XYZ file of C-alpha atoms in Angstrom:
639
model
C -11.686 7.545 44.462
C -10.464 3.973 44.911
C -6.875 2.750 44.768
C -7.143 1.730 41.131
C -8.193 5.252 40.197
C -5.282 6.683 42.161
C -2.908 4.425 40.236
C -4.501 5.365 36.956
C -4.517 9.120 37.518
C -1.121 9.539 39.115
C 1.117 12.180 37.514
C -1.884 13.849 35.869
C -2.459 17.576 36.448
C -5.007 18.845 38.931
C -7.899 20.058 36.803
C -10.351 20.736 39.584
C -10.060 24.484 39.016
C -9.509 25.835 35.542
C -11.784 28.852 35.554
C -8.917 30.985 34.301
C -9.375 29.426 30.861
C -12.044 31.353 28.935
C -15.027 29.275 27.911
C -15.386 30.897 24.509
C -13.670 33.448 22.320
C -14.948 36.973 21.926
C -12.935 38.225 18.979
C -14.483 40.886 16.830
C -16.397 38.659 14.446
C -15.552 40.766 11.389
C -11.908 39.752 11.803
C -12.684 36.043 11.701
C -13.261 34.192 8.450
C -14.805 30.733 8.662
C -13.855 28.891 5.499
C -16.022 26.374 3.727
C -15.552 22.948 5.265
C -16.368 21.176 2.020
C -13.278 19.387 0.763
C -12.455 18.795 -2.855
C -9.316 18.437 -4.972
C -8.304 15.038 -3.600
C -4.546 14.496 -3.673
C -2.964 11.066 -3.353
C -0.533 11.318 -0.452
C 0.407 8.165 1.416
C 3.446 9.403 3.339
C 3.182 10.314 7.002
C 6.837 10.767 7.897
C 8.736 13.920 7.030
C 10.375 13.664 3.644
C 14.084 12.908 3.798
C 16.557 15.737 3.677
C 17.295 16.730 0.091
C 20.416 15.139 -1.359
C 20.492 17.169 -4.565
C 22.158 20.560 -4.458
C 21.963 23.771 -6.459
C 24.350 26.697 -6.448
C 21.818 29.516 -6.459
C 18.227 30.484 -7.234
C 19.063 33.155 -9.789
C 17.045 31.451 -12.533
C 13.879 31.354 -10.410
C 11.951 34.571 -10.780
C 9.182 33.913 -8.286
C 8.504 31.740 -5.266
C 6.665 31.519 -1.967
C 8.988 31.985 0.995
C 8.472 29.442 3.782
C 9.932 29.826 7.271
C 10.127 26.459 8.998
C 11.777 24.603 11.843
C 14.481 21.919 11.394
C 13.410 18.477 10.236
C 11.432 17.619 13.377
C 8.457 15.823 11.841
C 5.081 15.783 13.554
C 1.896 17.398 12.326
C 3.660 20.622 11.303
C 6.026 18.721 9.039
C 3.260 16.548 7.613
C 1.195 19.634 6.800
C 4.053 21.397 5.006
C 5.006 18.273 3.064
C 1.472 17.844 1.751
C 1.291 21.524 0.763
C 4.615 21.444 -1.088
C 3.913 18.146 -2.818
C 0.603 19.430 -4.164
C 1.459 23.000 -5.104
C 5.149 22.920 -6.065
C 4.247 22.378 -9.722
C 2.467 25.720 -9.736
C 4.784 27.859 -7.649
C 8.260 27.024 -6.292
C 8.763 27.086 -2.534
C 11.936 28.397 -0.917
C 12.161 27.048 2.632
C 14.464 28.550 5.274
C 15.423 26.471 8.308
C 17.857 27.268 11.106
C 19.974 24.167 11.656
C 22.861 24.392 14.127
C 22.775 28.198 14.064
C 23.038 28.406 10.291
C 20.233 29.224 7.884
C 19.807 26.424 5.341
C 17.844 27.062 2.147
C 15.796 24.381 0.405
C 13.914 24.504 -2.886
C 10.663 22.500 -2.814
C 12.256 20.172 -0.232
C 14.018 18.625 -3.233
C 17.160 20.723 -3.541
C 19.458 22.242 -0.967
C 21.506 25.329 -1.691
C 25.192 24.557 -1.322
C 25.817 27.634 0.809
C 24.554 28.048 4.362
C 24.057 31.555 5.684
C 24.604 33.219 8.998
C 21.553 34.993 10.355
C 22.756 38.482 9.256
C 23.615 37.088 5.813
C 20.194 35.430 5.583
C 18.440 38.694 6.431
C 20.531 40.439 3.788
C 19.658 37.680 1.294
C 15.953 38.211 1.951
C 16.249 41.956 1.458
C 17.977 41.515 -1.908
C 15.425 38.953 -3.130
C 12.218 40.532 -1.850
C 11.072 41.180 -5.417
C 10.892 37.406 -5.960
C 8.606 36.634 -3.018
C 4.946 36.152 -3.810
C 4.220 36.010 -0.091
C 5.747 34.780 3.159
C 4.297 31.808 5.008
C 5.621 31.044 8.492
C 4.995 27.365 9.143
C 6.989 27.305 12.389
C 9.446 29.626 14.151
C 11.343 27.033 16.208
C 15.100 27.540 15.791
C 14.801 31.098 14.490
C 15.611 34.095 16.653
C 13.112 36.842 17.398
C 15.387 39.225 15.509
C 15.178 37.060 12.376
C 11.394 36.664 12.575
C 10.948 40.389 13.154
C 13.038 41.097 10.049
C 10.315 39.427 7.937
C 7.895 42.204 8.805
C 10.224 44.827 7.309
C 10.128 43.324 3.797
C 6.822 44.904 2.788
C 5.265 41.530 1.968
C 2.158 39.784 3.230
C 3.195 37.522 6.115
C 0.905 34.671 7.182
C 1.322 32.117 9.949
C -0.551 29.094 11.246
C -1.221 27.937 14.812
C 0.413 24.512 14.667
C 1.124 24.786 18.394
C 1.665 27.471 21.042
C 5.321 28.285 20.394
C 4.542 31.863 19.374
C 2.975 32.442 22.800
C 5.014 30.177 25.064
C 8.659 29.178 25.102
C 7.347 25.610 25.323
C 5.566 24.583 22.084
C 3.377 22.123 24.018
C 2.567 23.951 27.267
C 0.921 22.119 30.120
C -2.427 23.179 31.506
C -0.613 24.779 34.456
C 1.513 26.845 32.071
C -1.578 27.978 30.178
C -3.621 28.722 33.308
C -0.871 30.514 35.183
C 0.800 32.100 32.151
C 4.107 30.411 32.832
C 6.889 30.624 30.223
C 5.066 33.300 28.247
C 7.166 34.989 25.564
C 7.994 38.503 26.666
C 8.169 39.916 23.146
C 5.731 37.830 21.150
C 5.499 38.830 17.495
C 2.107 37.208 16.938
C 0.339 40.540 16.389
C 2.685 41.519 13.571
C 1.309 38.952 11.126
C -1.127 40.057 8.441
C -3.058 36.819 8.714
C -3.273 34.025 11.261
C -4.660 30.669 10.162
C -6.056 28.417 12.852
C -7.367 24.916 12.383
C -10.274 25.052 14.789
C -12.337 27.759 16.459
C -11.487 26.205 19.817
C -7.869 27.368 19.502
C -9.008 30.962 19.862
C -9.952 30.280 23.473
C -6.236 30.526 24.234
C -4.910 32.756 21.449
C -7.630 35.383 21.814
C -6.143 36.805 25.008
C -2.919 37.655 23.188
C -4.348 39.067 19.945
C -5.035 42.748 19.341
C -7.699 42.179 16.643
C -5.674 43.969 13.964
C -4.970 40.915 11.824
C -7.210 38.734 9.715
C -7.964 35.409 11.385
C -8.925 32.462 9.199
C -10.548 29.389 10.728
C -10.188 26.499 8.307
C -9.608 22.768 8.332
C -6.177 21.548 7.367
C -5.680 19.467 4.240
C -6.404 16.051 5.645
C -7.509 12.500 5.076
C -11.286 12.503 4.781
C -12.571 9.088 3.763
C -12.720 5.616 5.216
C -11.764 2.837 2.838
C -12.650 -0.806 3.536
C -14.589 -2.422 6.372
C -13.056 -5.303 8.328
C -14.650 -7.535 10.938
C -12.879 -8.265 14.207
C -12.025 -11.755 15.360
C -14.602 -13.590 17.425
C -12.092 -13.683 20.311
C -13.253 -12.253 23.634
C -10.074 -10.175 23.978
C -10.666 -6.439 23.616
C -7.952 -4.646 21.628
C -7.491 -0.972 22.519
C -5.561 1.149 20.009
C -3.669 4.353 20.790
C -2.676 6.311 17.678
C 0.493 8.410 17.492
C 3.789 8.765 19.321
C 3.121 8.628 23.059
C 5.382 10.970 25.026
C 4.628 12.177 28.550
C 2.648 15.174 27.275
C 0.883 12.862 24.813
C -0.331 10.509 27.555
C 2.530 8.170 28.464
C 1.515 7.895 32.140
C -2.101 7.485 31.110
C -1.342 4.543 28.810
C 1.289 2.918 31.024
C -0.963 2.974 34.089
C -3.837 1.423 32.154
C -1.489 -1.250 30.785
C -0.241 -2.105 34.273
C -3.772 -2.226 35.657
C -4.936 -4.578 32.886
C -2.027 -6.939 33.548
C -2.313 -6.751 37.350
C -5.998 -7.663 37.237
C -5.809 -10.259 34.470
C -8.250 -8.405 32.240
C -8.805 -9.846 28.782
C -7.632 -6.662 27.079
C -4.635 -5.624 25.004
C -3.228 -2.186 24.194
C -1.505 -1.544 20.874
C 0.168 1.811 20.275
C 0.102 2.531 16.548
C 3.139 4.759 16.779
C 6.019 4.860 19.260
C 6.130 4.635 23.049
C 9.470 4.462 24.836
C 10.682 2.809 28.063
C 7.472 0.885 28.375
C 6.271 -2.698 27.908
C 3.225 -1.646 25.908
C 3.192 -3.222 22.464
C 3.738 -0.700 19.671
C 4.112 -0.569 15.898
C 5.251 2.563 14.106
C 4.068 3.546 10.639
C 5.455 5.780 7.907
C 2.508 5.792 5.554
C -1.241 5.357 5.530
C -0.708 1.991 3.854
C 1.387 0.838 6.814
C -1.169 2.298 9.227
C -3.885 0.259 7.511
C -1.765 -2.891 7.672
C -1.400 -2.489 11.447
C -5.153 -2.025 11.822
C -5.803 -5.193 9.856
C -3.223 -7.146 11.861
C -4.411 -6.148 15.351
C -8.110 -5.513 14.649
C -8.825 -2.982 17.426
C -12.242 -2.671 19.044
C -11.901 1.005 20.014
C -9.485 3.944 20.211
C -8.068 5.461 23.400
C -7.391 9.232 23.239
C -4.677 9.666 25.865
C -2.993 12.974 25.088
C -2.780 15.653 27.768
C -1.517 18.123 25.194
C -3.401 21.246 24.169
C -3.496 20.179 20.515
C -4.411 22.741 17.886
C -5.589 20.096 15.417
C -4.282 16.490 15.674
C -3.921 14.355 12.569
C -4.137 11.299 14.820
C -7.661 12.348 15.781
C -8.490 12.411 12.066
C -7.195 8.875 11.630
C -9.050 7.721 14.733
C -12.373 9.024 13.432
C -11.820 7.505 9.991
C -11.489 4.037 11.519
C -15.125 4.591 12.617
C -14.240 3.003 15.953
C -15.545 4.341 19.272
C -13.133 6.786 20.932
C -12.787 6.834 24.718
C -11.052 9.923 26.065
C -9.999 11.133 29.487
C -12.109 14.230 30.074
C -10.012 17.379 29.844
C -12.214 20.381 29.308
C -9.297 22.553 28.235
C -8.697 20.440 25.118
C -10.805 22.852 23.102
C -9.785 22.029 19.541
C -9.758 18.266 20.026
C -13.058 18.197 21.892
C -14.605 20.482 19.263
C -13.542 18.080 16.549
C -14.418 14.883 18.364
C -17.840 16.057 19.539
C -18.846 16.196 15.875
C -17.989 12.492 15.806
C -20.868 10.409 17.087
C -18.755 7.855 18.951
C -16.881 9.904 21.566
C -17.139 8.761 25.191
C -15.367 10.633 28.011
C -14.434 9.375 31.467
C -12.972 10.717 34.707
C -12.013 7.532 36.548
C -10.568 4.114 35.897
C -13.928 2.502 36.591
C -15.639 4.733 34.027
C -12.873 4.005 31.509
C -13.211 0.239 31.830
C -16.996 0.414 31.743
C -16.899 2.451 28.528
C -14.456 0.010 26.957
C -16.685 -2.961 27.761
C -19.906 -1.224 26.707
C -18.740 0.384 23.461
C -16.278 -2.143 22.027
C -17.095 -2.556 18.355
C -16.785 -5.704 16.216
C -15.640 -3.919 13.044
C -13.415 -1.080 11.846
C -12.436 0.707 8.642
C -9.102 1.380 7.004
C -8.221 4.860 5.738
C -8.128 6.097 2.157
C -4.592 7.459 1.478
C -5.871 10.624 -0.142
C -5.725 14.142 1.274
C -8.497 16.621 0.540
C -7.899 20.359 0.222
C -10.634 22.946 0.609
C -10.829 26.156 -1.393
C -8.823 28.240 1.057
C -5.576 26.383 0.383
C -6.008 26.529 -3.379
C -6.772 30.230 -3.214
C -3.748 30.882 -1.026
C -1.068 28.717 -2.651
C -2.170 28.703 -6.302
C -0.686 32.091 -7.084
C -0.459 31.479 -10.818
C 0.481 35.037 -11.673
C 4.044 34.417 -12.813
C 5.733 31.721 -14.801
C 9.156 30.250 -14.220
C 11.944 31.541 -16.402
C 14.154 28.645 -17.440
C 17.091 29.337 -19.727
C 17.583 25.668 -20.545
C 17.043 23.140 -23.307
C 14.116 21.072 -22.067
C 13.955 17.345 -22.735
C 10.567 15.848 -21.883
C 11.141 12.140 -21.318
C 8.031 9.951 -21.060
C 8.675 6.592 -19.479
C 7.027 3.484 -18.048
C 9.695 1.353 -16.448
C 7.350 -1.033 -14.650
C 4.800 -2.333 -17.129
C 1.659 -4.361 -16.589
C 0.916 -7.783 -18.030
C -2.082 -6.497 -19.990
C -1.855 -6.915 -23.791
C -1.800 -4.253 -26.467
C -4.233 -4.479 -29.354
C -1.555 -5.861 -31.674
C 0.498 -8.063 -29.309
C -0.151 -9.932 -26.069
C 2.689 -8.456 -23.995
C 4.088 -4.988 -23.325
C 7.801 -5.571 -23.032
C 10.405 -8.234 -23.660
C 12.669 -6.568 -21.086
C 12.603 -7.023 -17.329
C 12.003 -4.125 -14.953
C 15.696 -4.059 -14.033
C 16.678 -3.933 -17.700
C 14.225 -1.119 -18.372
C 15.490 0.786 -15.338
C 19.104 0.467 -16.503
C 18.128 1.500 -20.046
C 16.399 4.600 -18.687
C 19.522 5.638 -16.793
C 21.565 5.168 -19.965
C 19.051 7.288 -21.845
C 19.416 10.055 -19.268
C 23.203 9.792 -19.438
C 23.239 10.050 -23.237
C 20.964 13.095 -23.066
C 23.315 14.862 -20.673
C 26.240 14.120 -22.955
C 24.533 15.176 -26.183
C 22.309 18.162 -25.379
C 24.088 21.126 -23.804
C 22.466 23.003 -20.927
C 19.786 20.335 -20.743
C 16.877 20.291 -18.304
C 15.482 16.765 -18.191
C 11.868 16.312 -17.113
C 11.225 12.615 -16.530
C 7.603 11.505 -16.275
C 6.988 7.944 -15.115
C 3.922 6.758 -13.213
C 5.389 3.422 -12.118
C 5.282 2.587 -8.415
C 8.970 2.472 -7.486
C 10.744 1.380 -4.354
C 12.506 4.155 -2.450
C 15.933 3.357 -3.896
C 14.862 3.493 -7.539
C 12.880 6.656 -6.933
C 15.888 8.286 -5.290
C 18.219 7.334 -8.152
C 15.857 8.672 -10.803
C 15.294 11.879 -8.853
C 19.028 12.444 -8.497
C 19.722 11.927 -12.202
C 17.189 14.314 -13.721
C 16.191 17.906 -13.097
C 12.502 17.198 -12.522
C 11.104 13.745 -11.803
C 7.308 13.616 -11.888
C 6.105 10.359 -10.382
C 2.307 10.489 -10.283
C 0.981 7.067 -9.298
C -2.596 7.750 -8.201
C -4.204 9.216 -11.322
C -6.930 6.747 -12.302
C -7.114 7.805 -15.955
C -3.344 7.904 -16.328
C -2.976 4.425 -14.863
C -5.708 3.147 -17.162
C -3.999 4.474 -20.278
C -0.526 3.231 -19.297
C -1.449 -0.058 -17.612
C -4.714 -1.339 -19.076
C -5.571 0.390 -22.335
C -4.936 -1.648 -25.483
C -4.162 1.484 -27.494
C -0.491 2.280 -26.863
C -0.768 5.741 -28.422
C -2.987 7.045 -25.645
C -0.449 6.084 -22.974
C 2.276 8.263 -24.479
C -0.096 11.127 -25.257
C -1.654 11.123 -21.797
C 1.752 11.064 -20.113
C 2.721 14.152 -22.114
C -0.485 15.891 -21.044
C 0.152 15.158 -17.368
C 3.755 16.276 -17.685
C 2.410 19.591 -18.929
C -0.272 19.853 -16.246
C 2.082 19.072 -13.379
C 5.073 21.129 -14.446
C 5.503 22.441 -17.960
C 2.509 24.792 -17.950
C 4.281 26.853 -15.299
C 7.332 27.414 -17.514
C 7.757 30.587 -19.520
C 8.360 28.908 -22.875
C 9.793 32.093 -24.341
C 12.691 31.788 -21.887
C 13.799 28.289 -22.925
C 16.200 27.228 -25.645
C 15.045 24.123 -27.499
C 12.371 21.578 -26.566
C 12.679 17.868 -27.288
C 10.396 14.923 -26.672
C 12.288 11.687 -25.972
C 10.862 8.275 -25.171
C 12.387 6.631 -22.121
C 15.138 4.034 -22.689
C 16.030 5.402 -26.148
C 19.607 6.628 -26.505
C 20.959 9.736 -28.173
C 23.934 8.367 -30.092
C 27.141 9.681 -31.641
C 25.343 10.637 -34.883
C 23.221 13.224 -33.101
C 24.002 16.770 -34.269
C 22.635 19.327 -31.842
C 23.378 22.278 -34.114
C 20.852 20.992 -36.656
C 18.131 21.526 -34.035
C 19.086 25.082 -33.061
C 16.245 26.709 -34.975
C 12.535 27.486 -34.779
C 11.425 24.401 -36.676
C 9.433 21.345 -35.696
C 11.659 18.434 -36.669
C 10.689 14.782 -37.097
C 11.850 11.798 -39.122
C 9.489 9.863 -41.344
C 9.593 6.069 -41.329
C 9.749 5.214 -45.029
C 9.489 1.491 -44.335
C 5.785 2.076 -43.696
C 4.247 2.828 -47.077
C 0.485 2.667 -46.526
C 0.261 5.784 -44.308
C 2.311 8.742 -43.111
C 4.265 7.237 -40.245
C 6.735 9.280 -38.176
C 9.156 8.308 -35.451
C 7.786 9.595 -32.139
C 10.586 8.295 -29.934
C 12.355 11.614 -30.528
C 11.297 14.880 -32.089
C 11.860 18.574 -31.614
C 9.111 21.115 -31.010
C 8.967 24.818 -31.758
C 8.708 26.553 -28.392
C 6.257 29.118 -29.783
C 3.818 26.303 -30.561
C 4.089 24.306 -27.340
C 0.914 25.564 -25.684
C -1.151 24.769 -28.783
C 0.531 21.385 -29.019
C -0.504 20.313 -25.517
C -4.019 21.666 -26.025
C -4.295 19.584 -29.187
C -3.148 16.496 -27.295
C -5.951 17.099 -24.790
C -8.420 17.332 -27.667
C -7.230 13.934 -28.908
C -7.820 12.327 -25.509
C -11.255 13.931 -25.158
C -12.184 12.529 -28.565
C -10.199 9.315 -28.327
C -12.799 7.183 -30.081
C -11.776 8.917 -33.322
C -8.165 7.809 -32.869
C -8.450 4.407 -31.249
C -7.371 2.542 -34.400
C -4.419 4.837 -35.152
C -0.795 4.510 -34.099
C 0.869 7.252 -32.098
C 3.314 7.638 -34.995
C 0.389 8.594 -37.232
C -1.488 10.766 -34.727
C 1.474 12.935 -33.692
C 2.849 13.170 -37.207
C -0.515 14.268 -38.623
C -0.821 16.839 -35.857
C 2.593 18.439 -36.362
C 2.987 18.304 -40.135
C 0.208 20.882 -40.518
C 2.552 23.636 -39.357
C 4.513 25.709 -41.840
C 7.763 25.216 -39.920
C 7.459 21.419 -39.940
C 10.679 19.905 -41.304
C 11.936 16.380 -41.877
C 15.394 15.066 -41.111
C 17.134 12.007 -42.480
C 18.980 11.277 -39.244
C 17.693 11.757 -35.715
C 20.785 10.369 -34.016
C 18.770 7.970 -31.859
C 19.345 4.329 -30.928
C 16.050 2.557 -30.375
C 15.280 0.101 -27.603
C 11.981 -1.328 -28.782
C 10.097 -3.271 -26.122
C 8.091 -5.659 -28.218
C 10.572 -6.882 -30.804
C 13.813 -8.720 -30.366
C 17.198 -7.142 -30.994
C 17.775 -9.636 -33.802
C 14.631 -8.449 -35.577
C 15.649 -4.830 -35.238
C 19.117 -5.490 -36.599
C 17.716 -7.445 -39.550
C 15.571 -4.473 -40.514
C 18.390 -2.009 -39.734
C 15.985 -0.161 -37.434
C 18.194 0.131 -34.369
C 19.781 3.461 -35.327
C 17.557 6.128 -36.846
């Protein structure tokens, strides 16, 4: 080994003898389920960072009859946090999640990572809480045990519920979640009273993980080997610059266990020898002169790729990863990956060997040779869409209970940010600015709170908001559904000339994402309100406390039956049929393309025996495509 290799490999573990690590697992095969690797159910998910701590609070969960209990660590981020966020964001519309985290020796409770319970519990109080609410748990999923005591984790196994965990890292075996190779080989910092064999099911992301876990398992639990929900597709191809400089990318936060010495030594060697190479860490690296750019979303990750145009990826981690989302991103760039050879990195090597562009090295000379030989003049960005295989749907889509909600539901359909595409009858979509429409929506929400007692506002808007607007809307309603990646939805609301289909399709998606999981028999009244329209002082709630469908007819239109659809009340016993009929309209939209929404909805609802008309809705209109002066001239502002 020459001096450059000594510089490069300093502070790395001695891997000359690692025969204590088993070469393969020998679990009883009947206990191991290998799930289908085919991914489907794509889910638009651009965020990488852990979602912010919930700012909205609730007093209790008494009104929620059923949920999945999640045990998690504090807001630490990383792959474990990213995994849980993607699971909750996809499945929370089907089944609520109650997440328990130990923060500063108190158990904090979170609902769907959106709400925080106002009361924190001591550990004994939390255990007592779980015992008294066991009947509400569908199942218990332990995402991570960091922060929780062994006594608390062991209490989960006394609740007579299925308890599943996942091998995000090695914290259930070692006191260090990211043990070094010496710790693994020599069984240093092993937990004396590991509870790993008490779980009913253990999910692991790669068969290679069982090389380590197998030694500590007693073969009594079901073991599921399945890929995590993950990004699966490359997006657009980009050519590199014609410059001779080779750009080497390292993906992820680079700590000492994740290859800090590895990267820093290579950086110093490149500079000391005047090599025409550059390292860019797409992530964070501290106390080091290596250039780095962090990212919080796949969009930002793609922007960094396009800016620096790397020629290959360096895999520098010394960590015994159980999966590695950064490896997924690396492969999706379709760049060559050069990796220091560590034969104990079972899961990573298993994954990367399926990738046709992996090249391993032992020395500095081999590393530099591989970089020069395999540098590539193009790369791909990453599609910001996560794919879930059937295992996750089967596990988290419980679907056997509906949510009891003793509230008066107001379904508010909204499109605050409109496109510049014309409607069939006018060449613009709104005479108001985005800021005006945003302010009008907040006023609409405020008037609803003031006018409808015990209201539960479900706001559906598929505009792409900045973080501040999204936060404000979320804080002001009970359920904000902000789906921005649905191709059909975006077509109907942004491009389609038929305005009726936009409103109808938004209602359908509001049902699909949330309302279909509500027990409609448990609610009070149900209203449909168009965003930005105000409930005014003439509104009389008592006139709606009945089992009727109530609309107002627009008598100014005389050539057809024309009903106001900015506000109407539904009969809760007919809601399921109503949404099914809306879906029929969309499936057969060519029959309705020339009709106004006010005709379509009115014709649909007036067929029912309990359909009633009212002379006064108590609504102040805010019509987008006519001036206030025009409205006042026709006396159409208040209806």
